[in-house]
PDB file of N, CA and C in Angstrom:
ATOM      1  N   UNK D 143      69.055  -6.142 -16.018  1.00  0.00           N
ATOM      2  CA  UNK D 143      68.659  -4.855 -15.495  1.00  0.00           C
ATOM      3  C   UNK D 143      67.921  -5.057 -14.177  1.00  0.00           C
ATOM      4  N   UNK D 144      68.021  -4.079 -13.323  1.00  0.00           N
ATOM      5  CA  UNK D 144      67.336  -4.109 -12.035  1.00  0.00           C
ATOM      6  C   UNK D 144      65.892  -3.643 -12.207  1.00  0.00           C
ATOM      7  N   UNK D 145      65.039  -4.070 -11.287  1.00  0.00           N
ATOM      8  CA  UNK D 145      63.627  -3.686 -11.335  1.00  0.00           C
ATOM      9  C   UNK D 145      63.461  -2.168 -11.328  1.00  0.00           C
ATOM     10  N   UNK D 146      64.349  -1.466 -10.631  1.00  0.00           N
ATOM     11  CA  UNK D 146      64.246  -0.001 -10.556  1.00  0.00           C
ATOM     12  C   UNK D 146      64.468   0.670 -11.911  1.00  0.00           C
ATOM     13  N   UNK D 147      64.981  -0.062 -12.879  1.00  0.00           N
ATOM     14  CA  UNK D 147      65.228   0.480 -14.209  1.00  0.00           C
ATOM     15  C   UNK D 147      64.010   0.378 -15.128  1.00  0.00           C
ATOM     16  N   UNK D 148      62.901  -0.165 -14.615  1.00  0.00           N
ATOM     17  CA  UNK D 148      61.696  -0.367 -15.422  1.00  0.00           C
ATOM     18  C   UNK D 148      60.517   0.376 -14.825  1.00  0.00           C
ATOM     19  N   UNK D 149      59.553   0.677 -15.668  1.00  0.00           N
ATOM     20  CA  UNK D 149      58.342   1.374 -15.258  1.00  0.00           C
ATOM     21  C   UNK D 149      57.182   0.881 -16.115  1.00  0.00           C
ATOM     22  N   UNK D 150      55.966   1.271 -15.746  1.00  0.00           N
ATOM     23  CA  UNK D 150      54.799   0.958 -16.556  1.00  0.00           C
ATOM     24  C   UNK D 150      54.556   2.106 -17.508  1.00  0.00           C
ATOM     25  N   UNK D 151      54.220   1.784 -18.739  1.00  0.00           N
ATOM     26  CA  UNK D 151      53.928   2.802 -19.734  1.00  0.00           C
ATOM     27  C   UNK D 151      52.691   2.427 -20.521  1.00  0.00           C
ATOM     28  N   UNK D 152      51.902   3.425 -20.867  1.00  0.00           N
ATOM     29  CA  UNK D 152      50.696   3.185 -21.656  1.00  0.00           C
ATOM     30  C   UNK D 152      51.015   3.383 -23.129  1.00  0.00           C
ATOM     31  N   UNK D 153      50.656   2.405 -23.918  1.00  0.00           N
ATOM     32  CA  UNK D 153      50.795   2.504 -25.357  1.00  0.00           C
ATOM     33  C   UNK D 153      49.427   2.670 -25.982  1.00  0.00           C
ATOM     34  N   UNK D 154      49.357   2.604 -27.278  1.00  0.00           N
ATOM     35  CA  UNK D 154      48.093   2.784 -27.977  1.00  0.00           C
ATOM     36  C   UNK D 154      47.091   1.694 -27.611  1.00  0.00           C
ATOM     37  N   UNK D 155      47.548   0.452 -27.544  1.00  0.00           N
ATOM     38  CA  UNK D 155      46.607  -0.644 -27.353  1.00  0.00           C
ATOM     39  C   UNK D 155      46.861  -1.466 -26.095  1.00  0.00           C
ATOM     40  N   UNK D 156      47.832  -1.081 -25.282  1.00  0.00           N
ATOM     41  CA  UNK D 156      48.163  -1.926 -24.145  1.00  0.00           C
ATOM     42  C   UNK D 156      48.932  -1.128 -23.099  1.00  0.00           C
ATOM     43  N   UNK D 157      49.154  -1.772 -21.945  1.00  0.00           N
ATOM     44  CA  UNK D 157      50.029  -1.262 -20.894  1.00  0.00           C
ATOM     45  C   UNK D 157      51.301  -2.098 -20.977  1.00  0.00           C
ATOM     46  N   UNK D 158      52.445  -1.451 -20.872  1.00  0.00           N
ATOM     47  CA  UNK D 158      53.723  -2.131 -21.026  1.00  0.00           C
ATOM     48  C   UNK D 158      54.583  -1.996 -19.785  1.00  0.00           C
ATOM     49  N   UNK D 159      55.389  -3.015 -19.540  1.00  0.00           N
ATOM     50  CA  UNK D 159      56.503  -2.917 -18.610  1.00  0.00           C
ATOM     51  C   UNK D 159      57.678  -2.541 -19.500  1.00  0.00           C
ATOM     52  N   UNK D 160      58.243  -1.367 -19.266  1.00  0.00           N
ATOM     53  CA  UNK D 160      59.233  -0.831 -20.195  1.00  0.00           C
ATOM     54  C   UNK D 160      60.436  -0.264 -19.446  1.00  0.00           C
ATOM     55  N   UNK D 161      61.586  -0.347 -20.077  1.00  0.00           N
ATOM     56  CA  UNK D 161      62.804   0.231 -19.514  1.00  0.00           C
ATOM     57  C   UNK D 161      62.649   1.747 -19.485  1.00  0.00           C
ATOM     58  N   UNK D 162      63.062   2.364 -18.382  1.00  0.00           N
ATOM     59  CA  UNK D 162      62.979   3.818 -18.269  1.00  0.00           C
ATOM     60  C   UNK D 162      63.866   4.473 -19.317  1.00  0.00           C
ATOM     61  N   UNK D 163      63.397   5.587 -19.835  1.00  0.00           N
ATOM     62  CA  UNK D 163      64.174   6.346 -20.810  1.00  0.00           C
ATOM     63  C   UNK D 163      64.418   7.737 -20.256  1.00  0.00           C
ATOM     64  N   UNK D 164      65.379   8.422 -20.842  1.00  0.00           N
ATOM     65  CA  UNK D 164      65.683   9.790 -20.416  1.00  0.00           C
ATOM     66  C   UNK D 164      64.620  10.734 -20.964  1.00  0.00           C
ATOM     67  N   UNK D 165      64.401  11.806 -20.234  1.00  0.00           N
ATOM     68  CA  UNK D 165      63.451  12.833 -20.625  1.00  0.00           C
ATOM     69  C   UNK D 165      63.993  13.597 -21.835  1.00  0.00           C
ATOM     70  N   UNK D 166      63.133  13.792 -22.852  1.00  0.00           N
ATOM     71  CA  UNK D 166      63.540  14.585 -24.011  1.00  0.00           C
ATOM     72  C   UNK D 166      63.495  16.067 -23.677  1.00  0.00           C
ATOM     73  N   UNK D 167      64.036  16.880 -24.559  1.00  0.00           N
ATOM     74  CA  UNK D 167      64.042  18.331 -24.344  1.00  0.00           C
ATOM     75  C   UNK D 167      62.631  18.906 -24.254  1.00  0.00           C
ATOM     76  N   UNK D 168      61.659  18.275 -24.930  1.00  0.00           N
ATOM     77  CA  UNK D 168      60.280  18.780 -24.892  1.00  0.00           C
ATOM     78  C   UNK D 168      59.504  18.261 -23.680  1.00  0.00           C
ATOM     79  N   UNK D 169      60.192  17.536 -22.780  1.00  0.00           N
ATOM     80  CA  UNK D 169      59.570  17.076 -21.548  1.00  0.00           C
ATOM     81  C   UNK D 169      58.852  15.747 -21.642  1.00  0.00           C
ATOM     82  N   UNK D 170      58.961  15.065 -22.779  1.00  0.00           N
ATOM     83  CA  UNK D 170      58.293  13.783 -22.972  1.00  0.00           C
ATOM     84  C   UNK D 170      59.304  12.638 -22.935  1.00  0.00           C
ATOM     85  N   UNK D 171      58.800  11.456 -22.662  1.00  0.00           N
ATOM     86  CA  UNK D 171      59.611  10.250 -22.740  1.00  0.00           C
ATOM     87  C   UNK D 171      59.217   9.486 -24.001  1.00  0.00           C
ATOM     88  N   UNK D 172      60.178   8.829 -24.619  1.00  0.00           N
ATOM     89  CA  UNK D 172      59.891   7.916 -25.721  1.00  0.00           C
ATOM     90  C   UNK D 172      59.937   6.518 -25.134  1.00  0.00           C
ATOM     91  N   UNK D 173      58.942   5.682 -25.466  1.00  0.00           N
ATOM     92  CA  UNK D 173      58.904   4.338 -24.910  1.00  0.00           C
ATOM     93  C   UNK D 173      60.070   3.528 -25.467  1.00  0.00           C
ATOM     94  N   UNK D 174      60.752   2.849 -24.589  1.00  0.00           N
ATOM     95  CA  UNK D 174      61.889   2.024 -24.956  1.00  0.00           C
ATOM     96  C   UNK D 174      61.451   0.830 -25.792  1.00  0.00           C
ATOM     97  N   UNK D 175      62.348   0.343 -26.639  1.00  0.00           N
ATOM     98  CA  UNK D 175      62.061  -0.888 -27.378  1.00  0.00           C
ATOM     99  C   UNK D 175      62.241  -2.103 -26.465  1.00  0.00           C
ATOM    100  N   UNK D 176      62.847  -1.895 -25.297  1.00  0.00           N
ATOM    101  CA  UNK D 176      62.993  -2.939 -24.281  1.00  0.00           C
ATOM    102  C   UNK D 176      61.717  -2.925 -23.436  1.00  0.00           C
ATOM    103  N   UNK D 177      60.687  -3.632 -23.919  1.00  0.00           N
ATOM    104  CA  UNK D 177      59.393  -3.610 -23.245  1.00  0.00           C
ATOM    105  C   UNK D 177      58.624  -4.892 -23.554  1.00  0.00           C
ATOM    106  N   UNK D 178      57.606  -5.140 -22.739  1.00  0.00           N
ATOM    107  CA  UNK D 178      56.695  -6.233 -23.023  1.00  0.00           C
ATOM    108  C   UNK D 178      55.309  -5.831 -22.535  1.00  0.00           C
ATOM    109  N   UNK D 179      54.272  -6.226 -23.264  1.00  0.00           N
ATOM    110  CA  UNK D 179      52.919  -5.883 -22.827  1.00  0.00           C
ATOM    111  C   UNK D 179      52.545  -6.691 -21.583  1.00  0.00           C
ATOM    112  N   UNK D 180      51.794  -6.060 -20.678  1.00  0.00           N
ATOM    113  CA  UNK D 180      51.278  -6.787 -19.527  1.00  0.00           C
ATOM    114  C   UNK D 180      50.113  -7.653 -19.989  1.00  0.00           C
ATOM    115  N   UNK D 181      50.051  -8.842 -19.448  1.00  0.00           N
ATOM    116  CA  UNK D 181      48.935  -9.726 -19.767  1.00  0.00           C
ATOM    117  C   UNK D 181      47.724  -9.306 -18.951  1.00  0.00           C
ATOM    118  N   UNK D 182      46.539  -9.637 -19.447  1.00  0.00           N
ATOM    119  CA  UNK D 182      45.305  -9.272 -18.757  1.00  0.00           C
ATOM    120  C   UNK D 182      45.295  -9.769 -17.310  1.00  0.00           C
ATOM    121  N   UNK D 183      45.768 -10.980 -17.067  1.00  0.00           N
ATOM    122  CA  UNK D 183      45.774 -11.526 -15.711  1.00  0.00           C
ATOM    123  C   UNK D 183      46.693 -10.720 -14.798  1.00  0.00           C
ATOM    124  N   UNK D 184      47.795 -10.175 -15.333  1.00  0.00           N
ATOM    125  CA  UNK D 184      48.700  -9.358 -14.528  1.00  0.00           C
ATOM    126  C   UNK D 184      48.044  -8.027 -14.151  1.00  0.00           C
ATOM    127  N   UNK D 185      47.344  -7.421 -15.102  1.00  0.00           N
ATOM    128  CA  UNK D 185      46.657  -6.159 -14.837  1.00  0.00           C
ATOM    129  C   UNK D 185      45.578  -6.378 -13.779  1.00  0.00           C
ATOM    130  N   UNK D 186      44.812  -7.450 -13.911  1.00  0.00           N
ATOM    131  CA  UNK D 186      43.760  -7.744 -12.935  1.00  0.00           C
ATOM    132  C   UNK D 186      44.342  -8.044 -11.557  1.00  0.00           C
ATOM    133  N   UNK D 187      45.472  -8.740 -11.505  1.00  0.00           N
ATOM    134  CA  UNK D 187      46.115  -9.027 -10.226  1.00  0.00           C
ATOM    135  C   UNK D 187      46.553  -7.731  -9.547  1.00  0.00           C
ATOM    136  N   UNK D 188      47.144  -6.828 -10.299  1.00  0.00           N
ATOM    137  CA  UNK D 188      47.582  -5.544  -9.741  1.00  0.00           C
ATOM    138  C   UNK D 188      46.377  -4.784  -9.197  1.00  0.00           C
ATOM    139  N   UNK D 189      45.279  -4.758  -9.957  1.00  0.00           N
ATOM    140  CA  UNK D 189      44.082  -4.049  -9.495  1.00  0.00           C
ATOM    141  C   UNK D 189      43.499  -4.719  -8.253  1.00  0.00           C
ATOM    142  N   UNK D 190      43.434  -6.046  -8.234  1.00  0.00           N
ATOM    143  CA  UNK D 190      42.922  -6.758  -7.054  1.00  0.00           C
ATOM    144  C   UNK D 190      43.779  -6.441  -5.829  1.00  0.00           C
ATOM    145  N   UNK D 191      45.079  -6.473  -5.992  1.00  0.00           N
ATOM    146  CA  UNK D 191      46.003  -6.169  -4.894  1.00  0.00           C
ATOM    147  C   UNK D 191      45.743  -4.756  -4.361  1.00  0.00           C
ATOM    148  N   UNK D 192      45.634  -3.793  -5.267  1.00  0.00           N
ATOM    149  CA  UNK D 192      45.374  -2.415  -4.876  1.00  0.00           C
ATOM    150  C   UNK D 192      44.035  -2.308  -4.149  1.00  0.00           C
ATOM    151  N   UNK D 193      42.976  -2.921  -4.692  1.00  0.00           N
ATOM    152  CA  UNK D 193      41.637  -2.866  -4.104  1.00  0.00           C
ATOM    153  C   UNK D 193      41.627  -3.436  -2.699  1.00  0.00           C
ATOM    154  N   UNK D 194      42.245  -4.600  -2.511  1.00  0.00           N
ATOM    155  CA  UNK D 194      42.280  -5.228  -1.179  1.00  0.00           C
ATOM    156  C   UNK D 194      42.966  -4.324  -0.154  1.00  0.00           C
ATOM    157  N   UNK D 195      44.102  -3.775  -0.517  1.00  0.00           N
ATOM    158  CA  UNK D 195      44.849  -2.960   0.431  1.00  0.00           C
ATOM    159  C   UNK D 195      44.183  -1.609   0.681  1.00  0.00           C
ATOM    160  N   UNK D 196      43.591  -1.020  -0.353  1.00  0.00           N
ATOM    161  CA  UNK D 196      42.883   0.243  -0.177  1.00  0.00           C
ATOM    162  C   UNK D 196      41.673   0.054   0.734  1.00  0.00           C
ATOM    163  N   UNK D 197      40.907  -1.004   0.512  1.00  0.00           N
ATOM    164  CA  UNK D 197      39.722  -1.265   1.330  1.00  0.00           C
ATOM    165  C   UNK D 197      40.110  -1.545   2.784  1.00  0.00           C
ATOM    166  N   UNK D 198      41.177  -2.289   2.996  1.00  0.00           N
ATOM    167  CA  UNK D 198      41.637  -2.575   4.356  1.00  0.00           C
ATOM    168  C   UNK D 198      42.083  -1.284   5.055  1.00  0.00           C
ATOM    169  N   UNK D 199      42.835  -0.473   4.355  1.00  0.00           N
ATOM    170  CA  UNK D 199      43.346   0.771   4.929  1.00  0.00           C
ATOM    171  C   UNK D 199      42.231   1.758   5.261  1.00  0.00           C
ATOM    172  N   UNK D 200      41.165   1.765   4.448  1.00  0.00           N
ATOM    173  CA  UNK D 200      40.074   2.726   4.628  1.00  0.00           C
ATOM    174  C   UNK D 200      38.831   2.105   5.264  1.00  0.00           C
ATOM    175  N   UNK D 201      38.947   0.854   5.718  1.00  0.00           N
ATOM    176  CA  UNK D 201      37.862   0.156   6.412  1.00  0.00           C
ATOM    177  C   UNK D 201      36.545   0.216   5.635  1.00  0.00           C
ATOM    178  N   UNK D 202      36.600  -0.207   4.385  1.00  0.00           N
ATOM    179  CA  UNK D 202      35.429  -0.216   3.517  1.00  0.00           C
ATOM    180  C   UNK D 202      35.534  -1.410   2.577  1.00  0.00           C
ATOM    181  N   UNK D 203      34.523  -1.637   1.766  1.00  0.00           N
ATOM    182  CA  UNK D 203      34.596  -2.715   0.779  1.00  0.00           C
ATOM    183  C   UNK D 203      34.432  -2.200  -0.651  1.00  0.00           C
ATOM    184  N   UNK D 204      34.314  -0.865  -0.808  1.00  0.00           N
ATOM    185  CA  UNK D 204      34.078  -0.286  -2.130  1.00  0.00           C
ATOM    186  C   UNK D 204      35.004   0.896  -2.365  1.00  0.00           C
ATOM    187  N   UNK D 205      35.491   0.977  -3.591  1.00  0.00           N
ATOM    188  CA  UNK D 205      36.307   2.118  -4.005  1.00  0.00           C
ATOM    189  C   UNK D 205      35.600   2.762  -5.199  1.00  0.00           C
ATOM    190  N   UNK D 206      35.574   4.082  -5.205  1.00  0.00           N
ATOM    191  CA  UNK D 206      34.996   4.837  -6.309  1.00  0.00           C
ATOM    192  C   UNK D 206      36.138   5.489  -7.065  1.00  0.00           C
ATOM    193  N   UNK D 207      36.224   5.222  -8.343  1.00  0.00           N
ATOM    194  CA  UNK D 207      37.279   5.797  -9.180  1.00  0.00           C
ATOM    195  C   UNK D 207      36.657   6.971  -9.926  1.00  0.00           C
ATOM    196  N   UNK D 208      37.273   8.147  -9.745  1.00  0.00           N
ATOM    197  CA  UNK D 208      36.715   9.365 -10.317  1.00  0.00           C
ATOM    198  C   UNK D 208      37.645   9.959 -11.363  1.00  0.00           C
ATOM    199  N   UNK D 209      37.061  10.748 -12.225  1.00  0.00           N
ATOM    200  CA  UNK D 209      37.813  11.451 -13.253  1.00  0.00           C
ATOM    201  C   UNK D 209      37.811  12.937 -12.962  1.00  0.00           C
ATOM    202  N   UNK D 210      37.989  13.720 -13.998  1.00  0.00           N
ATOM    203  CA  UNK D 210      38.006  15.173 -13.846  1.00  0.00           C
ATOM    204  C   UNK D 210      36.698  15.661 -13.247  1.00  0.00           C
ATOM    205  N   UNK D 211      36.800  16.634 -12.375  1.00  0.00           N
ATOM    206  CA  UNK D 211      35.611  17.210 -11.766  1.00  0.00           C
ATOM    207  C   UNK D 211      34.965  16.311 -10.731  1.00  0.00           C
ATOM    208  N   UNK D 212      35.615  15.201 -10.373  1.00  0.00           N
ATOM    209  CA  UNK D 212      35.062  14.304  -9.366  1.00  0.00           C
ATOM    210  C   UNK D 212      33.972  13.386  -9.879  1.00  0.00           C
ATOM    211  N   UNK D 213      33.738  13.339 -11.188  1.00  0.00           N
ATOM    212  CA  UNK D 213      32.719  12.472 -11.767  1.00  0.00           C
ATOM    213  C   UNK D 213      33.139  11.011 -11.595  1.00  0.00           C
ATOM    214  N   UNK D 214      32.249  10.183 -11.040  1.00  0.00           N
ATOM    215  CA  UNK D 214      32.559   8.769 -10.810  1.00  0.00           C
ATOM    216  C   UNK D 214      32.598   8.035 -12.147  1.00  0.00           C
ATOM    217  N   UNK D 215      33.753   7.415 -12.439  1.00  0.00           N
ATOM    218  CA  UNK D 215      33.916   6.641 -13.672  1.00  0.00           C
ATOM    219  C   UNK D 215      33.432   5.212 -13.472  1.00  0.00           C
ATOM    220  N   UNK D 216      33.803   4.626 -12.322  1.00  0.00           N
ATOM    221  CA  UNK D 216      33.319   3.300 -11.965  1.00  0.00           C
ATOM    222  C   UNK D 216      33.561   3.059 -10.493  1.00  0.00           C
ATOM    223  N   UNK D 217      32.919   2.019  -9.980  1.00  0.00           N
ATOM    224  CA  UNK D 217      33.147   1.604  -8.602  1.00  0.00           C
ATOM    225  C   UNK D 217      33.481   0.130  -8.592  1.00  0.00           C
ATOM    226  N   UNK D 218      34.293  -0.257  -7.638  1.00  0.00           N
ATOM    227  CA  UNK D 218      34.679  -1.658  -7.495  1.00  0.00           C
ATOM    228  C   UNK D 218      34.402  -2.053  -6.049  1.00  0.00           C
ATOM    229  N   UNK D 219      33.727  -3.187  -5.875  1.00  0.00           N
ATOM    230  CA  UNK D 219      33.398  -3.681  -4.551  1.00  0.00           C
ATOM    231  C   UNK D 219      34.101  -5.005  -4.320  1.00  0.00           C
ATOM    232  N   UNK D 220      34.763  -5.098  -3.191  1.00  0.00           N
ATOM    233  CA  UNK D 220      35.474  -6.316  -2.791  1.00  0.00           C
ATOM    234  C   UNK D 220      34.465  -7.268  -2.158  1.00  0.00           C
ATOM    235  N   UNK D 221      34.204  -8.403  -2.790  1.00  0.00           N
ATOM    236  CA  UNK D 221      33.204  -9.363  -2.312  1.00  0.00           C
ATOM    237  C   UNK D 221      33.802 -10.410  -1.391  1.00  0.00           C
ATOM    238  N   UNK D 222      35.096 -10.716  -1.545  1.00  0.00           N
ATOM    239  CA  UNK D 222      35.765 -11.724  -0.735  1.00  0.00           C
ATOM    240  C   UNK D 222      36.956 -11.073  -0.068  1.00  0.00           C
ATOM    241  N   UNK D 223      36.891 -10.899   1.242  1.00  0.00           N
ATOM    242  CA  UNK D 223      37.956 -10.186   1.958  1.00  0.00           C
ATOM    243  C   UNK D 223      39.125 -11.054   2.345  1.00  0.00           C
ATOM    244  N   UNK D 224      39.061 -12.346   2.099  1.00  0.00           N
ATOM    245  CA  UNK D 224      40.184 -13.240   2.421  1.00  0.00           C
ATOM    246  C   UNK D 224      41.119 -13.350   1.241  1.00  0.00           C
ATOM    247  N   UNK D 225      42.420 -13.148   1.489  1.00  0.00           N
ATOM    248  CA  UNK D 225      43.414 -13.257   0.406  1.00  0.00           C
ATOM    249  C   UNK D 225      43.773 -14.698   0.166  1.00  0.00           C
TER     250      UNK D 225
END
């Protein structure tokens, strides 16, 4: 399968790389059995990659992650700017 045929999906206890499924009549997707859980190191790598590029694009070293109503859930500060 091609990479475009897969997506990230949240399960009860983990994040999965899963094959895309068709939308059901009720507007929901059912997670495919063709899936694998992401390892902790993969999740952290994705977040580090996002943080580095966001900070570079916005000329800052900190990102604030907010939830509903703009309430800050957490902040992440980039301490080492060299990749």
